[in-house]
PDB file of C-alpha atoms and ligand atoms in Angstrom:
ATOM      1  CA  MET A 275       8.331 -12.418   9.857  1.00  0.00           C
ATOM      2  CA  THR A 276       8.380  -8.754   8.915  1.00  0.00           C
ATOM      3  CA  LYS A 277       5.569  -7.132   6.947  1.00  0.00           C
ATOM      4  CA  ILE A 278       5.255  -7.190   3.152  1.00  0.00           C
ATOM      5  CA  ALA A 279       4.365  -4.028   1.218  1.00  0.00           C
ATOM      6  CA  LEU A 280       3.377  -3.771  -2.430  1.00  0.00           C
ATOM      7  CA  ILE A 281       4.118  -0.324  -3.864  1.00  0.00           C
ATOM      8  CA  THR A 282       2.947   0.788  -7.312  1.00  0.00           C
ATOM      9  CA  GLY A 283       4.878   3.448  -9.189  1.00  0.00           C
ATOM     10  CA  ALA A 284       7.908   2.422  -7.141  1.00  0.00           C
ATOM     11  CA  THR A 285      10.594   3.515  -9.578  1.00  0.00           C
ATOM     12  CA  SER A 286      10.515   7.261  -8.922  1.00  0.00           C
ATOM     13  CA  GLY A 287       9.265  10.063  -6.708  1.00  0.00           C
ATOM     14  CA  ILE A 288       6.999   9.233  -3.768  1.00  0.00           C
ATOM     15  CA  GLY A 289       6.926   5.505  -4.604  1.00  0.00           C
ATOM     16  CA  LYS A 290      10.704   5.189  -4.634  1.00  0.00           C
ATOM     17  CA  ALA A 291      11.165   7.285  -1.474  1.00  0.00           C
ATOM     18  CA  THR A 292       8.571   5.091   0.268  1.00  0.00           C
ATOM     19  CA  ALA A 293      10.343   1.930  -0.874  1.00  0.00           C
ATOM     20  CA  ILE A 294      13.603   3.226   0.595  1.00  0.00           C
ATOM     21  CA  ARG A 295      11.929   4.224   3.890  1.00  0.00           C
ATOM     22  CA  PHE A 296      10.213   0.850   4.185  1.00  0.00           C
ATOM     23  CA  ALA A 297      13.414  -1.046   3.356  1.00  0.00           C
ATOM     24  CA  GLN A 298      15.336   0.861   6.046  1.00  0.00           C
ATOM     25  CA  ASN A 299      12.637  -0.274   8.458  1.00  0.00           C
ATOM     26  CA  LYS A 300      12.737  -3.902   7.373  1.00  0.00           C
ATOM     27  CA  ILE A 301       9.411  -3.975   5.535  1.00  0.00           C
ATOM     28  CA  ARG A 302       9.793  -6.510   2.728  1.00  0.00           C
ATOM     29  CA  LEU A 303       9.037  -5.077  -0.689  1.00  0.00           C
ATOM     30  CA  ILE A 304       7.149  -5.924  -3.852  1.00  0.00           C
ATOM     31  CA  LEU A 305       8.204  -3.095  -6.132  1.00  0.00           C
ATOM     32  CA  CYS A 306       5.875  -2.479  -9.089  1.00  0.00           C
ATOM     33  CA  GLY A 307       6.498  -0.275 -12.089  1.00  0.00           C
ATOM     34  CA  ARG A 308       6.694  -0.101 -15.843  1.00  0.00           C
ATOM     35  CA  ARG A 309      10.433   0.499 -16.172  1.00  0.00           C
ATOM     36  CA  LYS A 310      12.250  -2.803 -15.710  1.00  0.00           C
ATOM     37  CA  ASP A 311      15.745  -1.321 -15.586  1.00  0.00           C
ATOM     38  CA  ARG A 312      14.799   1.092 -12.804  1.00  0.00           C
ATOM     39  CA  LEU A 313      12.986  -1.660 -10.896  1.00  0.00           C
ATOM     40  CA  GLU A 314      16.013  -3.944 -11.046  1.00  0.00           C
ATOM     41  CA  GLN A 315      18.384  -1.127 -10.026  1.00  0.00           C
ATOM     42  CA  LEU A 316      16.215  -0.262  -7.012  1.00  0.00           C
ATOM     43  CA  LYS A 317      15.926  -3.934  -6.082  1.00  0.00           C
ATOM     44  CA  LYS A 318      19.729  -4.180  -6.133  1.00  0.00           C
ATOM     45  CA  GLU A 319      20.093  -1.118  -3.901  1.00  0.00           C
ATOM     46  CA  LEU A 320      17.471  -2.160  -1.341  1.00  0.00           C
ATOM     47  CA  SER A 321      18.266  -5.872  -1.164  1.00  0.00           C
ATOM     48  CA  GLU A 322      21.065  -5.130   1.291  1.00  0.00           C
ATOM     49  CA  PHE A 323      18.410  -4.021   3.802  1.00  0.00           C
ATOM     50  CA  VAL A 324      15.511  -6.375   3.180  1.00  0.00           C
ATOM     51  CA  ALA A 325      14.043  -9.015   0.816  1.00  0.00           C
ATOM     52  CA  VAL A 326      12.801  -7.407  -2.396  1.00  0.00           C
ATOM     53  CA  THR A 327      10.964  -8.677  -5.460  1.00  0.00           C
ATOM     54  CA  THR A 328       9.788  -6.794  -8.525  1.00  0.00           C
ATOM     55  CA  LEU A 329       6.728  -6.889 -10.785  1.00  0.00           C
ATOM     56  CA  CYS A 330       6.962  -5.107 -14.114  1.00  0.00           C
ATOM     57  CA  PHE A 331       3.506  -4.149 -15.402  1.00  0.00           C
ATOM     58  CA  ASP A 332       1.286  -1.242 -16.319  1.00  0.00           C
ATOM     59  CA  VAL A 333      -1.445  -0.619 -13.726  1.00  0.00           C
ATOM     60  CA  GLY A 334      -3.821   0.351 -16.534  1.00  0.00           C
ATOM     61  CA  ASP A 335      -3.586  -3.120 -18.098  1.00  0.00           C
ATOM     62  CA  GLN A 336      -6.026  -5.223 -16.104  1.00  0.00           C
ATOM     63  CA  ASP A 337      -4.826  -8.572 -17.483  1.00  0.00           C
ATOM     64  CA  ALA A 338      -1.216  -7.745 -16.616  1.00  0.00           C
ATOM     65  CA  VAL A 339      -2.242  -6.575 -13.139  1.00  0.00           C
ATOM     66  CA  LYS A 340      -4.150  -9.802 -12.509  1.00  0.00           C
ATOM     67  CA  ARG A 341      -1.418 -12.044 -13.921  1.00  0.00           C
ATOM     68  CA  ASN A 342       1.368 -10.400 -11.932  1.00  0.00           C
ATOM     69  CA  ILE A 343      -0.379 -10.096  -8.573  1.00  0.00           C
ATOM     70  CA  GLN A 344      -2.089 -13.486  -8.676  1.00  0.00           C
ATOM     71  CA  GLY A 345       1.216 -14.994  -9.841  1.00  0.00           C
ATOM     72  CA  LEU A 346       2.969 -13.970  -6.626  1.00  0.00           C
ATOM     73  CA  GLY A 347       3.992 -17.195  -4.971  1.00  0.00           C
ATOM     74  CA  SER A 348       5.430 -17.932  -1.557  1.00  0.00           C
ATOM     75  CA  PRO A 349       6.747 -15.992   0.334  1.00  0.00           C
ATOM     76  CA  TRP A 350       5.203 -12.924  -1.279  1.00  0.00           C
ATOM     77  CA  GLU A 351       1.473 -13.631  -1.472  1.00  0.00           C
ATOM     78  CA  ASN A 352       0.463 -12.343   1.975  1.00  0.00           C
ATOM     79  CA  ILE A 353       0.557  -8.598   1.378  1.00  0.00           C
ATOM     80  CA  ASP A 354       0.200  -6.529   4.574  1.00  0.00           C
ATOM     81  CA  ILE A 355       0.486  -3.036   3.097  1.00  0.00           C
ATOM     82  CA  LEU A 356      -0.675  -1.792  -0.304  1.00  0.00           C
ATOM     83  CA  VAL A 357       0.567   1.621  -1.403  1.00  0.00           C
ATOM     84  CA  ASN A 358      -1.476   2.751  -4.416  1.00  0.00           C
ATOM     85  CA  ASN A 359       0.891   5.409  -5.683  1.00  0.00           C
ATOM     86  CA  ALA A 360       1.096   4.962  -9.475  1.00  0.00           C
ATOM     87  CA  GLY A 361      -0.430   7.751 -11.502  1.00  0.00           C
ATOM     88  CA  GLY A 362       0.164  11.300 -12.511  1.00  0.00           C
ATOM     89  CA  ALA A 363      -0.972  14.359 -14.410  1.00  0.00           C
ATOM     90  CA  HIS A 364      -0.832  14.765 -18.174  1.00  0.00           C
ATOM     91  CA  GLY A 365      -1.278  18.249 -19.574  1.00  0.00           C
ATOM     92  CA  LEU A 366      -2.497  21.467 -17.974  1.00  0.00           C
ATOM     93  CA  ASP A 367      -4.970  22.840 -20.498  1.00  0.00           C
ATOM     94  CA  LEU A 368      -8.328  24.489 -20.706  1.00  0.00           C
ATOM     95  CA  PHE A 369     -10.940  21.806 -21.313  1.00  0.00           C
ATOM     96  CA  GLU A 370     -11.535  23.048 -24.865  1.00  0.00           C
ATOM     97  CA  HIS A 371      -7.834  22.448 -25.662  1.00  0.00           C
ATOM     98  CA  GLY A 372      -7.475  19.266 -23.601  1.00  0.00           C
ATOM     99  CA  LYS A 373      -6.153  16.161 -25.309  1.00  0.00           C
ATOM    100  CA  ILE A 374      -8.332  13.094 -25.103  1.00  0.00           C
ATOM    101  CA  ASP A 375      -5.213  10.903 -24.901  1.00  0.00           C
ATOM    102  CA  ASP A 376      -4.175  12.774 -21.748  1.00  0.00           C
ATOM    103  CA  TRP A 377      -7.618  12.285 -20.222  1.00  0.00           C
ATOM    104  CA  GLU A 378      -7.506   8.582 -21.027  1.00  0.00           C
ATOM    105  CA  ARG A 379      -4.138   8.172 -19.321  1.00  0.00           C
ATOM    106  CA  MET A 380      -5.192  10.016 -16.177  1.00  0.00           C
ATOM    107  CA  ILE A 381      -8.419   8.060 -15.805  1.00  0.00           C
ATOM    108  CA  ASP A 382      -6.708   4.783 -16.769  1.00  0.00           C
ATOM    109  CA  PHE A 383      -3.776   5.073 -14.348  1.00  0.00           C
ATOM    110  CA  ASN A 384      -5.084   7.211 -11.486  1.00  0.00           C
ATOM    111  CA  VAL A 385      -8.530   5.623 -11.155  1.00  0.00           C
ATOM    112  CA  LYS A 386      -8.787   2.356 -13.062  1.00  0.00           C
ATOM    113  CA  GLY A 387      -5.214   1.308 -12.280  1.00  0.00           C
ATOM    114  CA  LEU A 388      -5.772   1.842  -8.565  1.00  0.00           C
ATOM    115  CA  LEU A 389      -8.970  -0.205  -8.746  1.00  0.00           C
ATOM    116  CA  TYR A 390      -7.350  -3.067 -10.691  1.00  0.00           C
ATOM    117  CA  VAL A 391      -4.415  -3.416  -8.283  1.00  0.00           C
ATOM    118  CA  SER A 392      -6.711  -3.196  -5.243  1.00  0.00           C
ATOM    119  CA  LYS A 393      -9.081  -5.771  -6.753  1.00  0.00           C
ATOM    120  CA  PHE A 394      -6.357  -8.416  -6.696  1.00  0.00           C
ATOM    121  CA  VAL A 395      -4.734  -7.488  -3.370  1.00  0.00           C
ATOM    122  CA  ILE A 396      -7.782  -6.920  -1.151  1.00  0.00           C
ATOM    123  CA  PRO A 397      -9.209 -10.499  -1.199  1.00  0.00           C
ATOM    124  CA  GLY A 398      -6.075 -11.818   0.546  1.00  0.00           C
ATOM    125  CA  MET A 399      -6.323  -9.068   3.160  1.00  0.00           C
ATOM    126  CA  ILE A 400      -9.985  -9.922   3.752  1.00  0.00           C
ATOM    127  CA  LYS A 401      -9.094 -13.605   4.121  1.00  0.00           C
ATOM    128  CA  ARG A 402      -6.401 -12.799   6.693  1.00  0.00           C
ATOM    129  CA  ASN A 403      -8.550 -10.136   8.404  1.00  0.00           C
ATOM    130  CA  LYS A 404      -5.822  -7.524   8.343  1.00  0.00           C
ATOM    131  CA  GLY A 405      -4.132  -5.069   6.063  1.00  0.00           C
ATOM    132  CA  GLN A 406      -3.343  -1.440   5.422  1.00  0.00           C
ATOM    133  CA  ILE A 407      -4.070   0.445   2.225  1.00  0.00           C
ATOM    134  CA  ILE A 408      -2.491   3.814   1.488  1.00  0.00           C
ATOM    135  CA  ASN A 409      -4.045   5.616  -1.474  1.00  0.00           C
ATOM    136  CA  ILE A 410      -2.033   8.528  -2.821  1.00  0.00           C
ATOM    137  CA  SER A 411      -4.529  11.197  -3.753  1.00  0.00           C
ATOM    138  CA  SER A 412      -3.768  14.925  -4.108  1.00  0.00           C
ATOM    139  CA  ILE A 413      -5.008  18.321  -3.004  1.00  0.00           C
ATOM    140  CA  ALA A 414      -6.435  18.201  -6.549  1.00  0.00           C
ATOM    141  CA  GLY A 415      -8.866  15.577  -5.261  1.00  0.00           C
ATOM    142  CA  LYS A 416     -10.260  18.052  -2.754  1.00  0.00           C
ATOM    143  CA  GLN A 417     -10.124  21.254  -4.804  1.00  0.00           C
ATOM    144  CA  THR A 418     -10.742  21.634  -8.528  1.00  0.00           C
ATOM    145  CA  TYR A 419      -8.627  24.156 -10.399  1.00  0.00           C
ATOM    146  CA  ALA A 420      -8.857  25.554 -13.928  1.00  0.00           C
ATOM    147  CA  LYS A 421      -6.943  23.618 -16.602  1.00  0.00           C
ATOM    148  CA  GLY A 422      -6.706  20.642 -14.272  1.00  0.00           C
ATOM    149  CA  MET A 423     -10.297  19.455 -14.443  1.00  0.00           C
ATOM    150  CA  VAL A 424      -9.624  15.887 -15.533  1.00  0.00           C
ATOM    151  CA  TYR A 425      -6.657  15.394 -13.207  1.00  0.00           C
ATOM    152  CA  CYS A 426      -8.796  16.813 -10.378  1.00  0.00           C
ATOM    153  CA  ALA A 427     -11.649  14.483 -11.374  1.00  0.00           C
ATOM    154  CA  SER A 428      -9.303  11.500 -11.302  1.00  0.00           C
ATOM    155  CA  LYS A 429      -8.047  12.416  -7.827  1.00  0.00           C
ATOM    156  CA  SER A 430     -11.617  13.104  -6.614  1.00  0.00           C
ATOM    157  CA  GLY A 431     -12.185   9.538  -7.746  1.00  0.00           C
ATOM    158  CA  VAL A 432      -9.334   8.390  -5.512  1.00  0.00           C
ATOM    159  CA  GLU A 433     -10.887  10.275  -2.573  1.00  0.00           C
ATOM    160  CA  ALA A 434     -14.250   8.564  -3.165  1.00  0.00           C
ATOM    161  CA  ILE A 435     -12.585   5.172  -3.504  1.00  0.00           C
ATOM    162  CA  SER A 436     -10.679   5.677  -0.227  1.00  0.00           C
ATOM    163  CA  LYS A 437     -13.923   6.498   1.574  1.00  0.00           C
ATOM    164  CA  GLY A 438     -15.727   3.552  -0.008  1.00  0.00           C
ATOM    165  CA  MET A 439     -12.905   1.142   0.776  1.00  0.00           C
ATOM    166  CA  ARG A 440     -12.923   2.267   4.403  1.00  0.00           C
ATOM    167  CA  LEU A 441     -16.676   1.705   4.685  1.00  0.00           C
ATOM    168  CA  GLU A 442     -16.393  -1.801   3.268  1.00  0.00           C
ATOM    169  CA  LEU A 443     -13.056  -2.930   4.683  1.00  0.00           C
ATOM    170  CA  VAL A 444     -13.022  -1.730   8.288  1.00  0.00           C
ATOM    171  CA  PRO A 445     -15.206  -4.724   9.297  1.00  0.00           C
ATOM    172  CA  HIS A 446     -12.411  -6.932   7.933  1.00  0.00           C
ATOM    173  CA  GLY A 447      -9.696  -5.320  10.057  1.00  0.00           C
ATOM    174  CA  ILE A 448      -8.290  -3.375   7.106  1.00  0.00           C
ATOM    175  CA  ARG A 449      -7.274   0.252   7.613  1.00  0.00           C
ATOM    176  CA  VAL A 450      -7.456   2.697   4.691  1.00  0.00           C
ATOM    177  CA  CYS A 451      -5.460   5.897   4.589  1.00  0.00           C
ATOM    178  CA  ASN A 452      -5.892   8.621   1.966  1.00  0.00           C
ATOM    179  CA  ILE A 453      -2.900  10.931   1.585  1.00  0.00           C
ATOM    180  CA  ALA A 454      -3.351  14.183  -0.337  1.00  0.00           C
ATOM    181  CA  PRO A 455      -0.112  16.029  -1.031  1.00  0.00           C
ATOM    182  CA  GLY A 456       0.182  19.537  -2.402  1.00  0.00           C
ATOM    183  CA  ALA A 457       3.294  20.585  -4.320  1.00  0.00           C
ATOM    184  CA  VAL A 458       5.949  17.861  -4.211  1.00  0.00           C
ATOM    185  CA  ASP A 459       9.108  18.357  -6.254  1.00  0.00           C
ATOM    186  CA  THR A 460       9.297  15.092  -8.197  1.00  0.00           C
ATOM    187  CA  GLU A 461       9.029  14.169 -11.880  1.00  0.00           C
ATOM    188  CA  PHE A 462       5.304  15.027 -11.514  1.00  0.00           C
ATOM    189  CA  SER A 463       5.482  18.407 -13.289  1.00  0.00           C
ATOM    190  CA  THR A 464       7.984  17.229 -15.913  1.00  0.00           C
ATOM    191  CA  VAL A 465       5.490  14.509 -16.837  1.00  0.00           C
ATOM    192  CA  ARG A 466       2.551  16.949 -16.696  1.00  0.00           C
ATOM    193  CA  PHE A 467       4.404  19.296 -19.079  1.00  0.00           C
ATOM    194  CA  LYS A 468       5.595  16.429 -21.286  1.00  0.00           C
ATOM    195  CA  GLY A 469       9.281  16.797 -20.589  1.00  0.00           C
ATOM    196  CA  ASP A 470       9.438  20.607 -20.537  1.00  0.00           C
ATOM    197  CA  LYS A 471      11.861  20.971 -17.602  1.00  0.00           C
ATOM    198  CA  VAL A 472      11.852  24.772 -17.691  1.00  0.00           C
ATOM    199  CA  LYS A 473       8.094  24.894 -17.239  1.00  0.00           C
ATOM    200  CA  ALA A 474       8.258  22.141 -14.621  1.00  0.00           C
ATOM    201  CA  ASP A 475      10.977  23.843 -12.579  1.00  0.00           C
ATOM    202  CA  LYS A 476       8.889  27.034 -12.413  1.00  0.00           C
ATOM    203  CA  VAL A 477       6.246  25.173 -10.375  1.00  0.00           C
ATOM    204  CA  TYR A 478       8.785  24.767  -7.549  1.00  0.00           C
ATOM    205  CA  GLU A 479      10.526  28.154  -7.862  1.00  0.00           C
ATOM    206  CA  ASN A 480      11.098  30.628  -5.008  1.00  0.00           C
ATOM    207  CA  TYR A 481       9.769  28.532  -2.131  1.00  0.00           C
ATOM    208  CA  SER A 482      10.634  25.200  -0.538  1.00  0.00           C
ATOM    209  CA  PRO A 483       8.359  22.547  -2.026  1.00  0.00           C
ATOM    210  CA  LEU A 484       7.780  19.202  -0.385  1.00  0.00           C
ATOM    211  CA  LEU A 485      10.187  16.440  -1.305  1.00  0.00           C
ATOM    212  CA  ALA A 486       9.247  12.831  -1.988  1.00  0.00           C
ATOM    213  CA  ASP A 487      10.934  11.960   1.334  1.00  0.00           C
ATOM    214  CA  ASP A 488       8.462  14.172   3.205  1.00  0.00           C
ATOM    215  CA  ILE A 489       5.545  12.143   1.865  1.00  0.00           C
ATOM    216  CA  ALA A 490       7.415   8.879   2.496  1.00  0.00           C
ATOM    217  CA  ASP A 491       7.793  10.011   6.141  1.00  0.00           C
ATOM    218  CA  SER A 492       4.033  10.477   6.404  1.00  0.00           C
ATOM    219  CA  ILE A 493       3.280   7.166   4.728  1.00  0.00           C
ATOM    220  CA  TYR A 494       5.632   5.397   7.111  1.00  0.00           C
ATOM    221  CA  TYR A 495       3.984   7.188  10.026  1.00  0.00           C
ATOM    222  CA  CYS A 496       0.547   6.008   8.857  1.00  0.00           C
ATOM    223  CA  VAL A 497       1.562   2.369   8.537  1.00  0.00           C
ATOM    224  CA  ASN A 498       3.423   2.422  11.830  1.00  0.00           C
ATOM    225  CA  VAL A 499       0.668   3.678  14.157  1.00  0.00           C
ATOM    226  CA  PRO A 500      -0.669   1.236  16.786  1.00  0.00           C
ATOM    227  CA  ALA A 501      -3.151  -1.362  15.548  1.00  0.00           C
ATOM    228  CA  HIS A 502      -6.153   0.456  17.071  1.00  0.00           C
ATOM    229  CA  VAL A 503      -5.335   3.709  15.205  1.00  0.00           C
ATOM    230  CA  GLN A 504      -6.411   4.491  11.632  1.00  0.00           C
ATOM    231  CA  ILE A 505      -5.155   7.673   9.953  1.00  0.00           C
ATOM    232  CA  ALA A 506      -8.093   8.147   7.581  1.00  0.00           C
ATOM    233  CA  ASP A 507      -6.994  11.232   5.726  1.00  0.00           C
ATOM    234  CA  MET A 508      -3.915  13.409   5.576  1.00  0.00           C
ATOM    235  CA  THR A 509      -3.449  16.594   3.532  1.00  0.00           C
ATOM    236  CA  ILE A 510       0.160  17.734   3.332  1.00  0.00           C
ATOM    237  CA  PHE A 511       1.335  21.103   1.994  1.00  0.00           C
ATOM    238  CA  PRO A 512       4.702  22.759   1.878  1.00  0.00           C
ATOM    239  CA  ALA A 513       4.802  25.541   4.508  1.00  0.00           C
ATOM    240  CA  ALA A 514       4.419  28.120   1.708  1.00  0.00           C
ATOM    241  CA  GLN A 515       1.212  26.598   0.270  1.00  0.00           C
ATOM    242  CA  SER A 516      -2.292  27.379   1.502  1.00  0.00           C
ATOM    243  CA  ASP A 517      -4.512  25.748  -1.124  1.00  0.00           C
ATOM    244  CA  ALA A 518      -4.166  23.992  -4.480  1.00  0.00           C
ATOM    245  CA  THR A 519      -3.328  27.177  -6.362  1.00  0.00           C
ATOM    246  CA  THR A 520      -2.055  29.527  -3.645  1.00  0.00           C
ATOM    247  CA  ILE A 521       1.670  29.394  -2.963  1.00  0.00           C
ATOM    248  CA  HIS A 522       3.591  32.174  -1.248  1.00  0.00           C
ATOM    249  CA  ARG A 523       6.796  32.697  -3.236  1.00  0.00           C
ATOM    250  CA  ASN A 524       9.714  34.842  -2.126  1.00  0.00           C
TER     251      ASN A 524
HETATM  252  C1  LIG B 849      -0.185  17.324  -7.256  1.00  0.00           C
HETATM  253  C2  LIG B 849      -0.570  18.618  -6.662  1.00  0.00           C
HETATM  254  O1  LIG B 849      -1.611  20.887  -6.888  1.00  0.00           O
HETATM  255  O2  LIG B 849      -0.316  20.103  -8.797  1.00  0.00           O
HETATM  256  O3  LIG B 849      -1.135  16.339  -7.157  1.00  0.00           O
HETATM  257  O4  LIG B 849      -2.491  19.212  -8.345  1.00  0.00           O
HETATM  258  S1  LIG B 849      -1.277  19.718  -7.735  1.00  0.00           S
END
């Protein structure tokens, strides 16, 4: 049987591009997201390539996470690959102007959500003595920038969790890969700027940003390496980017 991957945040951006890449390569899919209509549409599109099921829940809701993942029956319960992708940035403000609601969402989705999903997937991997976990971090997890302190803190959390998971899970035959993208042109900035498309588009102006497909390529590479190889950490920039806040624009 082909592998099974569970992808969070599968309805857009990196999650969706990864789902498509996996489907084209016959990896069966458990697509997770909050938007049922988008989940069902993607399921319809990808079912011609591979078996697909969907779980509609919010990663920040621990009861819903538990119910949905533990409720997976045959043939979906043996998850080989977990892609912890759900999350995002909310606001880009000086700390003194930061909104507590934005902080809550970033900590709830980017850190707690990742932990909740992992909590209910990892025991099966341990039991089977195999598995691959891909945590989607960010350059913001490696470098803190002004106005992004809480987002950076949440992604630093992801970096720490990836390292901790690797320390604890390698003895169980589970490989953990942390992927830290720089600027990727997805809905990321539109969400960060609360729907302000003009502001969001400026982030990707006058250079070629990464596309979700570029990150999906790297994720597929990481899950497809030989069994004795573990890609522990990957930082991916567009060619024009040199650190979190330095981008060479034409
Ligand atoms: C997205 C990249 O540089 O906007 O995680 O924080 S950045």
